[in-house]
Amino acid sequence: MIRLLDGEPVEYDGVLWIVKGYQHPVGYLVAYPRYSLVYNDKLPQHLAHKYAMDVLSYWDCIKQYLPLVPIGEAKTYRGYVDRRAYAMKRVIGDFIRTDRVAITGSSLIGWGRDIDIVVYGYDDSLIDTLYRLRSMGILRKPSIGTLYMEYYRKHRGVLSFIDYYRLKKDSILHGVFNGTPYSIRITLYEKGYHGCIDMVYRRGSFSGVLQIKDVIAKYTTPSRYLVEDREGGEYVLETYRILYSELEDHGRYYVEGVIEERRDGYYIIPDHGYMKPLN
């Protein structure tokens, strides 16, 4: 059964798609095409764009155009996975329910550069488990070199390495397992939703300095923080990027992104913009 959650791999139209978000239009999945199941390789950018455009639709719930895969034609991926990723899944599964742990990313189709794991549903004991595995030396803290390679491949067009290092140097969601870099995505929920449960009424652009007042959900996707601007206005900073999870409890950041008005207030999303630590 498809969980409707971030990082979940599904097959559709000969392509491996990765689910995005936790709410989806009835009968559809918000998902992005990533890998060819014919060639067991990452889709070239132009083909990924073509597949996404073929199913692009507007969803009024979040006021965005999104690739929407018919859920009746999609199925859970059951194919080959990298044995290194499978070993890490088993290690984490020794401490929590195995059905909550899944493999995602390039580990699904071959020998990738790193291991991508998704854990469905957050609880405090999970973070305790990750720190326990690190204290045992099973999960290791990333070296500067490991972080630089991750930065160079994925983030060099967005941040300076110094800013990236400040964001991720103490991360428990990034590290090294048996010599291979890993990243862990923890979804905030154990199951997603069909239908609009968090309507966006208006969207606009935002730029400014924000101070974290309180942590709502630090390690999860989405991560959420209560923040305030220089005039004392309060917002929720929300991100689906692991890059911006694990922020400092009272950190200050310059943010360029999107502001959304929802039922319970205003949300600022930096995911397609920029966020620089100032402390």
XYZ file of N, CA and C in Angstrom:
837
model
N 0.843 -1.201 0.000
C 0.000 0.000 0.000
C 0.879 1.252 0.000
N 0.529 2.215 -0.827
C 1.294 3.453 -0.924
C 0.975 4.350 0.267
N 2.014 4.875 0.914
C 1.837 5.650 2.147
C 1.533 7.129 1.893
N 1.782 7.618 0.672
C 1.534 9.025 0.343
C 2.461 9.966 1.103
N 3.738 9.579 1.253
C 4.667 10.372 2.051
C 5.971 10.641 1.317
N 6.620 11.736 1.706
C 7.899 12.160 1.141
C 8.912 11.027 1.060
N 9.582 10.934 -0.093
C 10.666 9.976 -0.260
C 10.220 8.608 -0.709
N 8.914 8.352 -0.747
C 8.408 7.035 -1.114
C 8.552 6.803 -2.620
N 9.151 5.673 -3.050
C 9.305 5.392 -4.475
C 8.101 4.642 -5.047
N 7.617 5.086 -6.204
C 6.528 4.385 -6.883
C 6.863 4.250 -8.366
N 6.345 3.173 -8.971
C 6.526 2.938 -10.410
C 5.323 3.471 -11.180
N 5.628 4.155 -12.274
C 4.564 4.633 -13.163
C 5.166 4.930 -14.526
N 4.558 4.394 -15.572
C 4.959 4.682 -16.952
C 6.428 4.322 -17.203
N 6.906 3.232 -16.604
C 8.273 2.781 -16.832
C 9.333 3.601 -16.132
N 8.880 4.464 -15.204
C 9.798 5.383 -14.516
C 9.580 5.249 -13.005
N 10.645 5.459 -12.255
C 10.566 5.481 -10.796
C 10.366 6.932 -10.358
N 9.243 7.189 -9.685
C 8.889 8.516 -9.205
C 9.064 8.556 -7.694
N 9.414 9.738 -7.165
C 9.568 9.910 -5.722
C 8.463 10.842 -5.224
N 7.698 10.344 -4.267
C 6.545 11.089 -3.726
C 7.032 12.329 -2.975
N 6.261 13.396 -3.088
C 6.578 14.661 -2.423
C 5.390 15.109 -1.581
N 5.648 15.435 -0.310
C 4.612 15.982 0.545
C 3.789 14.914 1.249
N 2.782 15.358 1.991
C 1.935 14.453 2.767
C 0.457 14.617 2.449
N 0.088 15.577 1.583
C -1.302 15.726 1.152
C -1.338 15.718 -0.376
N -2.350 15.042 -0.921
C -2.411 14.807 -2.358
C -3.852 14.919 -2.839
N -4.045 15.398 -4.072
C -5.412 15.441 -4.598
C -6.021 14.043 -4.621
N -7.315 13.954 -4.411
C -7.998 12.656 -4.413
C -7.764 11.970 -5.757
N -7.252 10.736 -5.694
C -7.005 9.953 -6.901
C -5.634 10.136 -7.507
N -4.788 10.981 -6.905
C -3.481 11.278 -7.488
C -2.379 11.300 -6.427
N -1.160 11.225 -6.901
C 0.032 11.383 -6.079
C 0.836 12.568 -6.583
N 1.269 13.451 -5.691
C 2.272 14.447 -6.060
C 3.617 13.726 -6.031
N 4.253 13.614 -7.180
C 5.509 12.865 -7.271
C 6.331 13.392 -8.433
N 7.645 13.161 -8.355
C 8.560 13.666 -9.382
C 9.343 12.516 -10.001
N 9.482 12.525 -11.347
C 10.205 11.442 -12.027
C 11.714 11.556 -11.784
N 12.338 10.433 -11.385
C 13.756 10.479 -11.040
C 14.612 9.471 -11.801
N 14.117 8.217 -11.974
C 14.990 7.167 -12.503
C 14.272 6.337 -13.563
N 15.039 5.928 -14.589
C 14.515 5.043 -15.624
C 14.588 3.604 -15.142
N 13.475 2.884 -15.212
C 13.466 1.479 -14.847
C 13.896 0.598 -16.015
N 14.016 1.177 -17.183
C 14.513 0.444 -18.355
C 16.031 0.385 -18.328
N 16.662 1.528 -18.047
C 18.124 1.611 -18.072
C 18.753 1.598 -16.676
N 17.913 1.541 -15.622
C 18.422 1.579 -14.241
C 19.420 2.718 -14.040
N 18.986 3.902 -14.396
C 19.860 5.068 -14.284
C 18.997 6.296 -14.032
N 19.651 7.359 -13.559
C 18.938 8.610 -13.336
C 18.469 9.177 -14.658
N 17.255 9.704 -14.672
C 16.729 10.308 -15.893
C 17.519 11.563 -16.244
N 17.914 11.738 -17.491
C 18.488 13.025 -17.895
C 17.486 14.150 -17.630
N 17.986 15.337 -17.422
C 17.123 16.448 -17.027
C 15.998 16.687 -18.020
N 16.305 16.587 -19.312
C 15.269 16.877 -20.310
C 14.162 15.813 -20.283
N 14.504 14.548 -19.986
C 13.479 13.513 -19.915
C 12.661 13.629 -18.631
N 13.335 13.950 -17.542
C 12.607 14.158 -16.282
C 11.600 15.295 -16.455
N 12.025 16.350 -17.126
C 11.132 17.487 -17.383
C 9.945 17.052 -18.243
N 10.207 16.236 -19.263
C 9.135 15.784 -20.152
C 8.108 14.947 -19.395
N 8.571 13.979 -18.607
C 7.651 13.143 -17.844
C 6.821 13.978 -16.870
N 7.472 14.937 -16.206
C 6.756 15.786 -15.260
C 5.708 16.643 -15.960
N 6.077 17.213 -17.122
C 5.144 18.066 -17.856
C 3.947 17.292 -18.383
N 4.148 16.012 -18.684
C 3.045 15.187 -19.201
C 1.913 15.038 -18.193
N 2.224 15.157 -16.895
C 1.184 14.968 -15.870
C 1.014 16.229 -15.013
N 1.505 17.368 -15.518
C 1.442 18.604 -14.741
C 0.003 19.123 -14.659
N -0.419 19.463 -13.449
C -1.760 20.010 -13.240
C -1.720 21.027 -12.107
N -2.708 21.911 -12.100
C -2.819 22.914 -11.041
C -3.659 22.347 -9.908
N -3.149 22.475 -8.672
C -3.913 22.061 -7.491
C -4.180 23.292 -6.649
N -5.438 23.644 -6.554
C -5.809 24.880 -5.872
C -5.495 24.829 -4.382
N -5.425 23.654 -3.797
C -5.155 23.522 -2.362
C -3.877 24.237 -1.964
N -2.828 24.099 -2.782
C -1.562 24.747 -2.441
C -1.151 25.799 -3.469
N -2.066 26.112 -4.388
C -1.874 27.189 -5.360
C -0.602 27.000 -6.193
N -0.400 25.753 -6.663
C 0.789 25.461 -7.459
C 0.461 24.454 -8.552
N 1.257 24.507 -9.652
C 1.245 23.460 -10.658
C 2.188 22.350 -10.208
N 1.718 21.106 -10.273
C 2.471 19.967 -9.763
C 2.324 18.774 -10.705
N 3.326 17.890 -10.766
C 3.141 16.629 -11.484
C 2.277 15.689 -10.643
N 1.143 15.267 -11.197
C 0.181 14.436 -10.472
C 0.055 13.080 -11.163
N 0.486 12.039 -10.488
C 0.458 10.676 -11.008
C -0.850 10.011 -10.585
N -1.615 9.411 -11.533
C -2.845 8.703 -11.146
C -2.512 7.550 -10.202
N -3.064 7.569 -9.005
C -2.683 6.566 -8.011
C -3.121 5.164 -8.417
N -4.185 5.060 -9.202
C -4.645 3.753 -9.655
C -3.702 3.094 -10.641
N -2.796 3.885 -11.237
C -1.848 3.343 -12.212
C -0.426 3.257 -11.653
N -0.249 3.651 -10.410
C 1.069 3.598 -9.769
C 1.132 2.394 -8.841
N 2.336 1.896 -8.625
C 2.495 0.783 -7.689
C 3.789 0.949 -6.901
N 3.797 0.367 -5.724
C 4.972 0.428 -4.868
C 6.152 -0.259 -5.539
N 7.323 0.354 -5.465
C 8.520 -0.202 -6.095
C 9.032 -1.400 -5.302
N 9.268 -2.524 -5.995
C 9.747 -3.746 -5.355
C 11.026 -4.259 -6.014
N 11.752 -3.409 -6.700
C 12.897 -3.856 -7.479
C 14.192 -3.926 -6.692
N 15.287 -3.882 -7.434
C 16.625 -4.001 -6.871
C 16.962 -2.819 -5.961
N 17.692 -3.104 -4.874
C 18.230 -2.032 -4.038
C 19.696 -2.324 -3.738
N 20.455 -1.278 -3.520
C 21.872 -1.356 -3.172
C 22.032 -2.125 -1.850
N 22.925 -3.102 -1.837
C 23.097 -3.923 -0.629
C 23.612 -3.107 0.555
N 24.355 -2.017 0.289
C 24.818 -1.171 1.396
C 23.631 -0.480 2.065
N 22.685 -0.010 1.231
C 21.484 0.629 1.768
C 20.629 -0.392 2.517
N 20.553 -1.605 1.976
C 19.773 -2.644 2.639
C 20.372 -2.973 4.003
N 21.713 -3.006 4.092
C 22.369 -3.280 5.372
C 22.048 -2.189 6.396
N 22.065 -0.925 5.954
C 21.749 0.171 6.872
C 20.286 0.109 7.296
N 19.405 -0.229 6.371
C 17.987 -0.383 6.712
C 17.808 -1.437 7.790
N 18.521 -2.544 7.683
C 18.399 -3.613 8.664
C 18.918 -3.180 10.037
N 20.007 -2.413 10.049
C 20.553 -1.935 11.316
C 19.539 -1.054 12.040
N 18.956 -0.088 11.311
C 17.964 0.794 11.936
C 16.719 -0.001 12.311
N 16.356 -0.986 11.462
C 15.187 -1.810 11.723
C 15.316 -2.713 12.932
N 16.543 -2.891 13.437
C 16.723 -3.660 14.676
C 16.219 -2.895 15.897
N 16.048 -1.573 15.737
C 15.664 -0.735 16.873
C 14.238 -0.207 16.771
N 13.715 -0.082 15.558
C 12.333 0.367 15.381
C 11.632 -0.607 14.433
N 10.332 -0.449 14.246
C 9.592 -1.349 13.360
C 10.170 -1.298 11.950
N 10.488 -2.460 11.400
C 11.121 -2.535 10.082
C 10.256 -1.908 9.002
N 8.929 -2.017 9.130
C 8.057 -1.488 8.081
C 8.045 0.033 8.042
N 8.674 0.682 9.036
C 8.776 2.141 9.027
C 10.022 2.619 8.285
N 10.897 1.712 7.897
C 12.171 2.080 7.279
C 12.170 1.669 5.818
N 12.515 2.601 4.938
C 12.537 2.306 3.504
C 13.771 2.924 2.863
N 14.117 2.403 1.713
C 15.250 2.912 0.937
C 14.704 3.811 -0.163
N 15.389 4.897 -0.429
C 14.963 5.821 -1.480
C 16.190 6.328 -2.231
N 15.983 7.233 -3.176
C 17.108 7.809 -3.910
C 17.798 6.831 -4.839
N 19.057 7.127 -5.190
C 19.788 6.345 -6.187
C 20.082 4.918 -5.728
N 19.993 4.646 -4.425
C 20.199 3.279 -3.931
C 19.149 2.312 -4.479
N 18.051 2.831 -5.018
C 16.983 1.993 -5.539
C 17.335 1.352 -6.875
N 18.272 1.939 -7.598
C 18.508 1.462 -8.970
C 19.949 1.039 -9.236
N 20.796 1.058 -8.208
C 22.175 0.642 -8.453
C 23.118 1.095 -7.367
N 24.379 1.119 -7.704
C 25.448 1.427 -6.756
C 25.649 2.936 -6.729
N 24.865 3.621 -5.902
C 24.939 5.075 -5.850
C 26.115 5.571 -5.039
N 26.328 6.880 -5.086
C 27.419 7.486 -4.310
C 27.119 7.479 -2.820
N 25.832 7.475 -2.465
C 25.472 7.541 -1.054
C 24.226 6.708 -0.796
N 23.831 6.647 0.469
C 22.668 5.878 0.898
C 21.586 6.857 1.339
N 20.380 6.662 0.814
C 19.243 7.498 1.202
C 18.187 6.618 1.859
N 17.891 6.954 3.114
C 16.911 6.199 3.901
C 15.768 7.128 4.280
N 14.538 6.601 4.244
C 13.395 7.348 4.754
C 12.775 6.537 5.890
N 12.445 7.221 6.982
C 11.765 6.597 8.117
C 10.393 7.243 8.237
N 9.355 6.421 8.235
C 7.992 6.931 8.262
C 7.517 7.141 9.698
N 7.267 8.396 10.047
C 6.738 8.731 11.359
C 7.825 9.065 12.363
N 7.625 10.164 13.085
C 8.620 10.637 14.058
C 8.229 10.275 15.482
N 9.226 9.901 16.277
C 9.083 9.870 17.730
C 10.463 10.125 18.326
N 10.482 10.599 19.564
C 11.753 10.980 20.189
C 12.723 9.811 20.295
N 12.203 8.601 20.459
C 13.080 7.441 20.609
C 13.900 7.184 19.344
N 13.369 7.594 18.194
C 14.106 7.411 16.948
C 15.405 8.220 16.950
N 15.333 9.465 17.384
C 16.538 10.291 17.441
C 17.505 9.728 18.476
N 16.981 9.248 19.592
C 17.839 8.603 20.587
C 18.553 7.397 19.972
N 17.839 6.646 19.130
C 18.439 5.482 18.468
C 19.571 5.900 17.536
N 19.358 6.963 16.774
C 20.399 7.419 15.849
C 21.646 7.867 16.611
N 21.454 8.589 17.707
C 22.608 9.007 18.511
C 23.281 7.799 19.171
N 22.502 6.816 19.550
C 23.081 5.593 20.122
C 23.936 4.879 19.080
N 23.432 4.769 17.862
C 24.204 4.129 16.796
C 25.481 4.909 16.489
N 25.421 6.223 16.632
C 26.634 7.025 16.420
C 27.627 6.813 17.558
N 27.145 6.739 18.795
C 28.050 6.517 19.924
C 28.706 5.143 19.840
N 28.036 4.188 19.188
C 28.585 2.847 19.000
C 29.546 2.784 17.814
N 29.608 3.877 17.029
C 30.489 3.901 15.869
C 29.898 3.267 14.624
N 28.607 2.887 14.677
C 27.950 2.287 13.511
C 27.587 3.371 12.496
N 27.033 4.462 12.997
C 26.842 5.659 12.181
C 27.899 6.668 12.608
N 28.657 7.179 11.674
C 29.754 8.079 12.015
C 29.446 9.511 11.572
N 29.973 10.447 12.319
C 29.831 11.854 11.976
C 30.546 12.125 10.657
N 29.949 12.926 9.765
C 30.604 13.190 8.482
C 31.865 14.024 8.652
N 32.905 13.684 7.911
C 34.128 14.487 7.908
C 33.916 15.745 7.072
N 34.846 16.667 7.166
C 34.773 17.876 6.340
C 34.792 17.487 4.861
N 35.605 16.487 4.530
C 35.684 16.045 3.135
C 34.372 15.476 2.638
N 33.707 14.680 3.478
C 32.411 14.114 3.104
C 31.383 15.221 2.888
N 31.362 16.179 3.794
C 30.426 17.298 3.651
C 30.735 18.124 2.407
N 32.014 18.283 2.106
C 32.353 19.072 0.921
C 31.877 18.379 -0.356
N 32.038 17.052 -0.432
C 31.584 16.331 -1.615
C 30.069 16.446 -1.765
N 29.332 16.340 -0.643
C 27.878 16.502 -0.676
C 27.520 17.923 -1.124
N 28.212 18.882 -0.587
C 27.989 20.279 -0.964
C 28.265 20.503 -2.448
N 29.387 19.979 -2.929
C 29.799 20.225 -4.312
C 28.802 19.625 -5.305
N 28.260 18.450 -4.978
C 27.338 17.769 -5.894
C 25.936 18.363 -5.867
N 25.498 18.903 -4.709
C 24.087 19.243 -4.583
C 23.783 20.698 -4.238
N 24.714 21.422 -3.609
C 24.338 22.710 -3.025
C 25.242 23.876 -3.408
N 26.250 23.663 -4.232
C 27.219 24.736 -4.468
C 26.623 25.932 -5.193
N 25.490 25.755 -5.861
C 24.859 26.885 -6.520
C 23.951 27.684 -5.613
N 23.762 27.195 -4.363
C 22.820 27.826 -3.447
C 23.525 28.518 -2.290
N 24.513 27.827 -1.689
C 25.193 28.325 -0.503
C 26.700 28.312 -0.704
N 27.404 29.088 0.110
C 28.854 28.912 0.217
C 29.119 27.664 1.042
N 30.308 27.080 0.890
C 30.612 25.890 1.674
C 30.635 26.205 3.166
N 31.104 27.389 3.522
C 31.135 27.770 4.942
C 29.731 27.747 5.528
N 28.749 28.305 4.791
C 27.371 28.299 5.275
C 26.817 26.881 5.337
N 27.124 26.077 4.317
C 26.659 24.691 4.314
C 27.248 23.927 5.499
N 28.528 24.130 5.757
C 29.185 23.444 6.867
C 28.545 23.827 8.207
N 28.227 25.101 8.354
C 27.592 25.545 9.599
C 26.215 24.902 9.780
N 25.510 24.681 8.681
C 24.190 24.073 8.756
C 24.247 22.588 9.092
N 25.267 21.864 8.598
C 25.240 20.413 8.661
C 26.354 19.771 9.477
N 27.255 20.534 10.066
C 28.422 19.943 10.733
C 28.047 19.057 11.914
N 26.944 19.331 12.581
C 26.531 18.533 13.734
C 25.304 17.672 13.430
N 25.031 17.447 12.167
C 23.822 16.735 11.763
C 23.852 15.269 12.194
N 22.720 14.770 12.666
C 22.551 13.340 12.899
C 21.880 12.693 11.693
N 21.265 13.506 10.820
C 20.583 12.981 9.637
C 21.539 12.758 8.474
N 22.755 13.287 8.575
C 23.810 13.035 7.591
C 24.989 12.393 8.301
N 25.655 11.489 7.630
C 26.815 10.853 8.226
C 27.402 9.816 7.303
N 28.097 8.848 7.884
C 28.768 7.802 7.124
C 28.448 6.450 7.750
N 28.041 5.495 6.907
C 27.768 4.127 7.338
C 28.653 3.184 6.534
N 29.526 2.452 7.220
C 30.439 1.515 6.556
C 31.198 2.171 5.400
N 31.627 3.402 5.615
C 32.418 4.094 4.612
C 31.628 4.805 3.538
N 30.296 4.720 3.572
C 29.446 5.337 2.552
C 28.622 6.467 3.177
N 28.630 7.667 2.590
C 27.795 8.753 3.121
C 26.313 8.378 3.092
N 25.580 8.816 4.100
C 24.147 8.548 4.144
C 23.383 9.826 4.460
N 22.105 9.820 4.119
C 21.165 10.834 4.603
C 19.881 10.122 4.992
N 19.260 10.585 6.071
C 18.022 10.001 6.580
C 16.939 11.073 6.558
N 15.823 10.736 5.926
C 14.651 11.617 5.926
C 13.603 10.996 6.843
N 13.128 11.755 7.824
C 12.110 11.272 8.754
C 10.820 12.027 8.474
N 9.790 11.325 8.063
C 8.534 12.012 7.777
C 7.816 12.348 9.085
N 7.118 13.469 9.076
C 6.408 13.914 10.282
C 5.239 12.993 10.605
N 4.686 12.364 9.566
C 3.525 11.497 9.743
C 3.867 10.073 9.302
N 3.095 9.083 9.784
C 3.301 7.696 9.348
C 2.523 7.399 8.077
N 1.482 8.167 7.811
C 0.709 8.021 6.583
C 0.297 9.401 6.097
N 0.225 9.548 4.769
C -0.212 10.805 4.192
C -1.718 10.841 4.004
N -2.187 11.871 3.287
C -3.614 12.119 3.171
C -4.023 12.329 1.723
N -5.196 11.783 1.380
C -5.840 12.113 0.123
C -6.829 13.233 0.392
N -6.621 14.361 -0.261
C -7.472 15.514 -0.058
C -6.690 16.653 0.560
N -7.284 17.824 0.554
C -6.627 19.041 1.034
C -6.874 19.196 2.525
N -5.821 19.060 3.334
C -5.979 19.220 4.783
C -5.324 20.497 5.296
N -4.567 21.187 4.441
C -3.904 22.425 4.868
C -3.915 23.407 3.694
N -5.057 24.057 3.517
C -5.271 24.948 2.379
C -4.378 26.183 2.438
N -3.797 26.529 1.279
C -3.074 27.786 1.116
C -4.047 28.787 0.484
N -4.267 29.925 1.155
C -5.200 30.926 0.643
C -4.520 31.928 -0.272
N -3.270 32.273 0.078
C -2.506 33.209 -0.750
C -1.021 32.870 -0.660
N -0.290 33.147 -1.746
C 1.157 32.947 -1.786
C 1.816 34.218 -2.297
N 3.001 34.514 -1.779
C 3.765 35.663 -2.243
C 5.235 35.456 -1.943
N 6.056 36.423 -2.296
C 7.497 36.310 -2.058
C 7.847 36.909 -0.702
N 8.978 36.435 -0.150
C 9.439 36.910 1.149
C 10.953 37.020 1.142
N 11.467 38.052 1.811
C 12.899 38.139 2.090
C 13.069 38.911 3.395
N 14.005 38.445 4.221
C 14.241 39.130 5.481
C 14.981 38.256 6.470
N 15.268 38.825 7.629
C 15.975 38.120 8.700
C 14.957 37.544 9.678
N 15.138 36.272 10.015
C 14.243 35.591 10.938
C 15.041 34.992 12.094
N 14.462 35.076 13.283
C 15.058 34.495 14.487
C 14.167 33.349 14.952
N 14.772 32.183 15.219
C 14.002 31.055 15.732
C 13.652 31.298 17.197
N 12.349 31.256 17.489
C 11.874 31.403 18.865
C 11.640 30.052 19.533
N 11.181 29.093 18.735
C 10.884 27.777 19.299
C 10.943 26.745 18.177
N 11.295 25.531 18.539
C 11.342 24.423 17.587
C 10.032 23.652 17.670
N 9.385 23.479 16.515
C 8.150 22.694 16.456
C 8.468 21.254 16.058
N 9.234 21.099 14.987
C 9.639 19.768 14.499
C 10.990 19.930 13.812
N 12.055 19.532 14.484
C 13.418 19.848 14.056
C 14.008 18.831 13.087
N 13.669 17.557 13.244
C 14.344 16.490 12.515
C 13.519 15.914 11.371
N 12.325 16.442 11.175
C 11.380 15.790 10.274
C 11.249 16.494 8.925
N 10.543 15.802 8.017
C 10.085 16.383 6.763
C 8.561 16.392 6.798
N 7.927 17.591 6.836
C 8.589 18.895 6.890
C 9.142 19.203 8.280
N 10.191 20.059 8.301
C 10.665 20.651 9.552
C 9.926 21.969 9.751
N 9.629 22.276 11.016
C 8.887 23.510 11.302
C 9.470 24.191 12.529
N 9.545 25.537 12.450
C 10.079 26.350 13.539
C 9.200 27.585 13.700
N 8.966 27.984 14.941
C 8.313 29.264 15.196
C 9.382 30.346 15.129
N 9.184 31.342 14.258
C 10.192 32.379 14.049
C 9.547 33.753 14.154
N 10.393 34.772 14.305
C 9.908 36.153 14.273
C 10.846 37.008 13.449
N 10.296 38.065 12.856
C 11.111 38.988 12.084
C 11.589 40.133 12.979
N 12.253 41.114 12.398
C 12.845 42.200 13.183
C 11.799 43.079 13.845
N 10.579 43.069 13.299
C 9.496 43.877 13.879
C 8.674 43.092 14.898
N 9.050 41.857 15.158
C 8.328 41.048 16.130
C 7.184 40.243 15.556
N 7.007 40.272 14.226
C 5.962 39.464 13.609
C 6.310 37.992 13.661
N 5.319 37.144 13.982
C 5.558 35.712 14.132
C 5.072 34.930 12.916
N 5.845 33.912 12.549
C 5.542 33.034 11.424
C 5.968 31.612 11.789
N 5.568 30.675 10.931
C 6.134 29.328 10.984
C 7.066 29.179 9.786
N 8.320 28.847 10.056
C 9.275 28.520 9.001
C 9.133 27.033 8.720
N 8.787 26.683 7.479
C 8.541 25.283 7.113
C 9.414 24.897 5.930
N 10.066 23.733 6.016
C 10.927 23.290 4.925
C 10.816 21.786 4.715
N 10.850 21.382 3.452
C 10.883 19.971 3.084
C 12.298 19.524 2.718
N 13.251 20.399 2.865
C 14.635 20.071 2.514
C 15.410 19.673 3.771
N 16.089 18.513 3.705
C 16.916 18.082 4.833
C 18.011 19.113 5.088
N 18.404 19.826 4.044
C 19.411 20.878 4.179
C 19.048 21.862 5.287
N 17.768 22.186 5.420
C 17.335 23.192 6.388
C 16.667 22.592 7.622
N 16.814 21.285 7.825
C 16.390 20.690 9.089
C 17.514 20.857 10.110
N 17.227 20.539 11.367
C 18.215 20.584 12.450
C 18.814 21.982 12.656
N 18.010 23.017 12.460
C 18.507 24.374 12.662
C 18.753 24.642 14.142
N 19.637 25.585 14.428
C 19.946 25.941 15.815
C 18.700 26.481 16.514
N 18.547 26.130 17.791
C 17.322 26.448 18.529
C 16.987 27.941 18.535
N 18.008 28.800 18.601
C 17.755 30.243 18.614
C 18.555 30.948 17.521
N 18.741 30.237 16.422
C 19.545 30.772 15.328
C 18.868 31.911 14.593
N 19.687 32.740 13.939
C 19.211 33.830 13.076
C 19.610 33.510 11.649
N 18.669 33.758 10.716
C 18.894 33.385 9.320
C 18.331 34.462 8.402
N 19.078 34.712 7.332
C 18.531 35.538 6.264
C 17.832 34.602 5.286
N 16.561 34.881 4.986
C 15.739 33.967 4.191
C 15.161 34.686 2.982
N 15.271 34.045 1.832
C 14.527 34.432 0.640
C 13.682 33.235 0.234
N 12.390 33.452 0.058
C 11.528 32.325 -0.276
C 10.104 32.760 -0.530
N 9.175 31.932 -0.093
C 7.749 32.144 -0.324
C 7.043 32.278 1.018
N 6.042 33.150 1.074
C 5.190 33.246 2.257
C 3.779 32.818 1.861
N 3.177 31.973 2.705
C 1.838 31.468 2.440
C 0.911 31.791 3.608
N -0.308 32.201 3.269
C -1.332 32.365 4.290
C -2.157 31.089 4.350
N -2.233 30.492 5.539
C -3.016 29.280 5.747
C -4.013 29.510 6.887
N -4.750 28.468 7.201
C -5.823 28.585 8.195
C -5.308 29.083 9.544
N -4.111 28.612 9.953
C -3.621 28.936 11.300
C -2.490 29.961 11.301
N -2.325 30.715 10.199
C -1.321 31.775 10.205
C -0.491 31.812 8.936
N 0.685 32.445 9.048
C 1.562 32.637 7.894
C 2.776 31.716 7.988
N 3.099 31.086 6.860
C 4.213 30.154 6.757
C 5.237 30.681 5.757
N 6.505 30.575 6.100
C 7.587 30.975 5.199
C 8.343 29.724 4.774
N 8.498 29.552 3.457
C 9.121 28.357 2.896
C 10.354 28.768 2.097
N 11.560 28.355 2.514
C 12.788 28.750 1.819
C 13.238 27.761 0.745
N 12.474 26.706 0.480
C 12.983 25.563 -0.263
C 13.482 25.886 -1.671
N 12.818 26.781 -2.354
C 13.262 27.154 -3.693
C 13.911 28.534 -3.712
N 14.333 28.957 -2.531
C 14.990 30.247 -2.405
C 16.374 30.101 -1.807
N 16.540 30.665 -0.613
C 17.885 30.762 -0.046
C 17.764 31.004 1.442
N 18.625 30.352 2.232
C 18.641 30.605 3.662
C 20.077 30.565 4.161
N 20.525 31.681 4.754
C 21.921 31.830 5.182
C 21.974 32.018 6.692
N 22.775 31.193 7.408
C 22.919 31.393 8.850
C 23.695 32.672 9.163
N 23.222 33.416 10.172
C 23.844 34.693 10.525
C 24.570 34.654 11.863
N 24.289 33.688 12.721
C 24.909 33.645 14.037
C 26.423 33.399 13.959
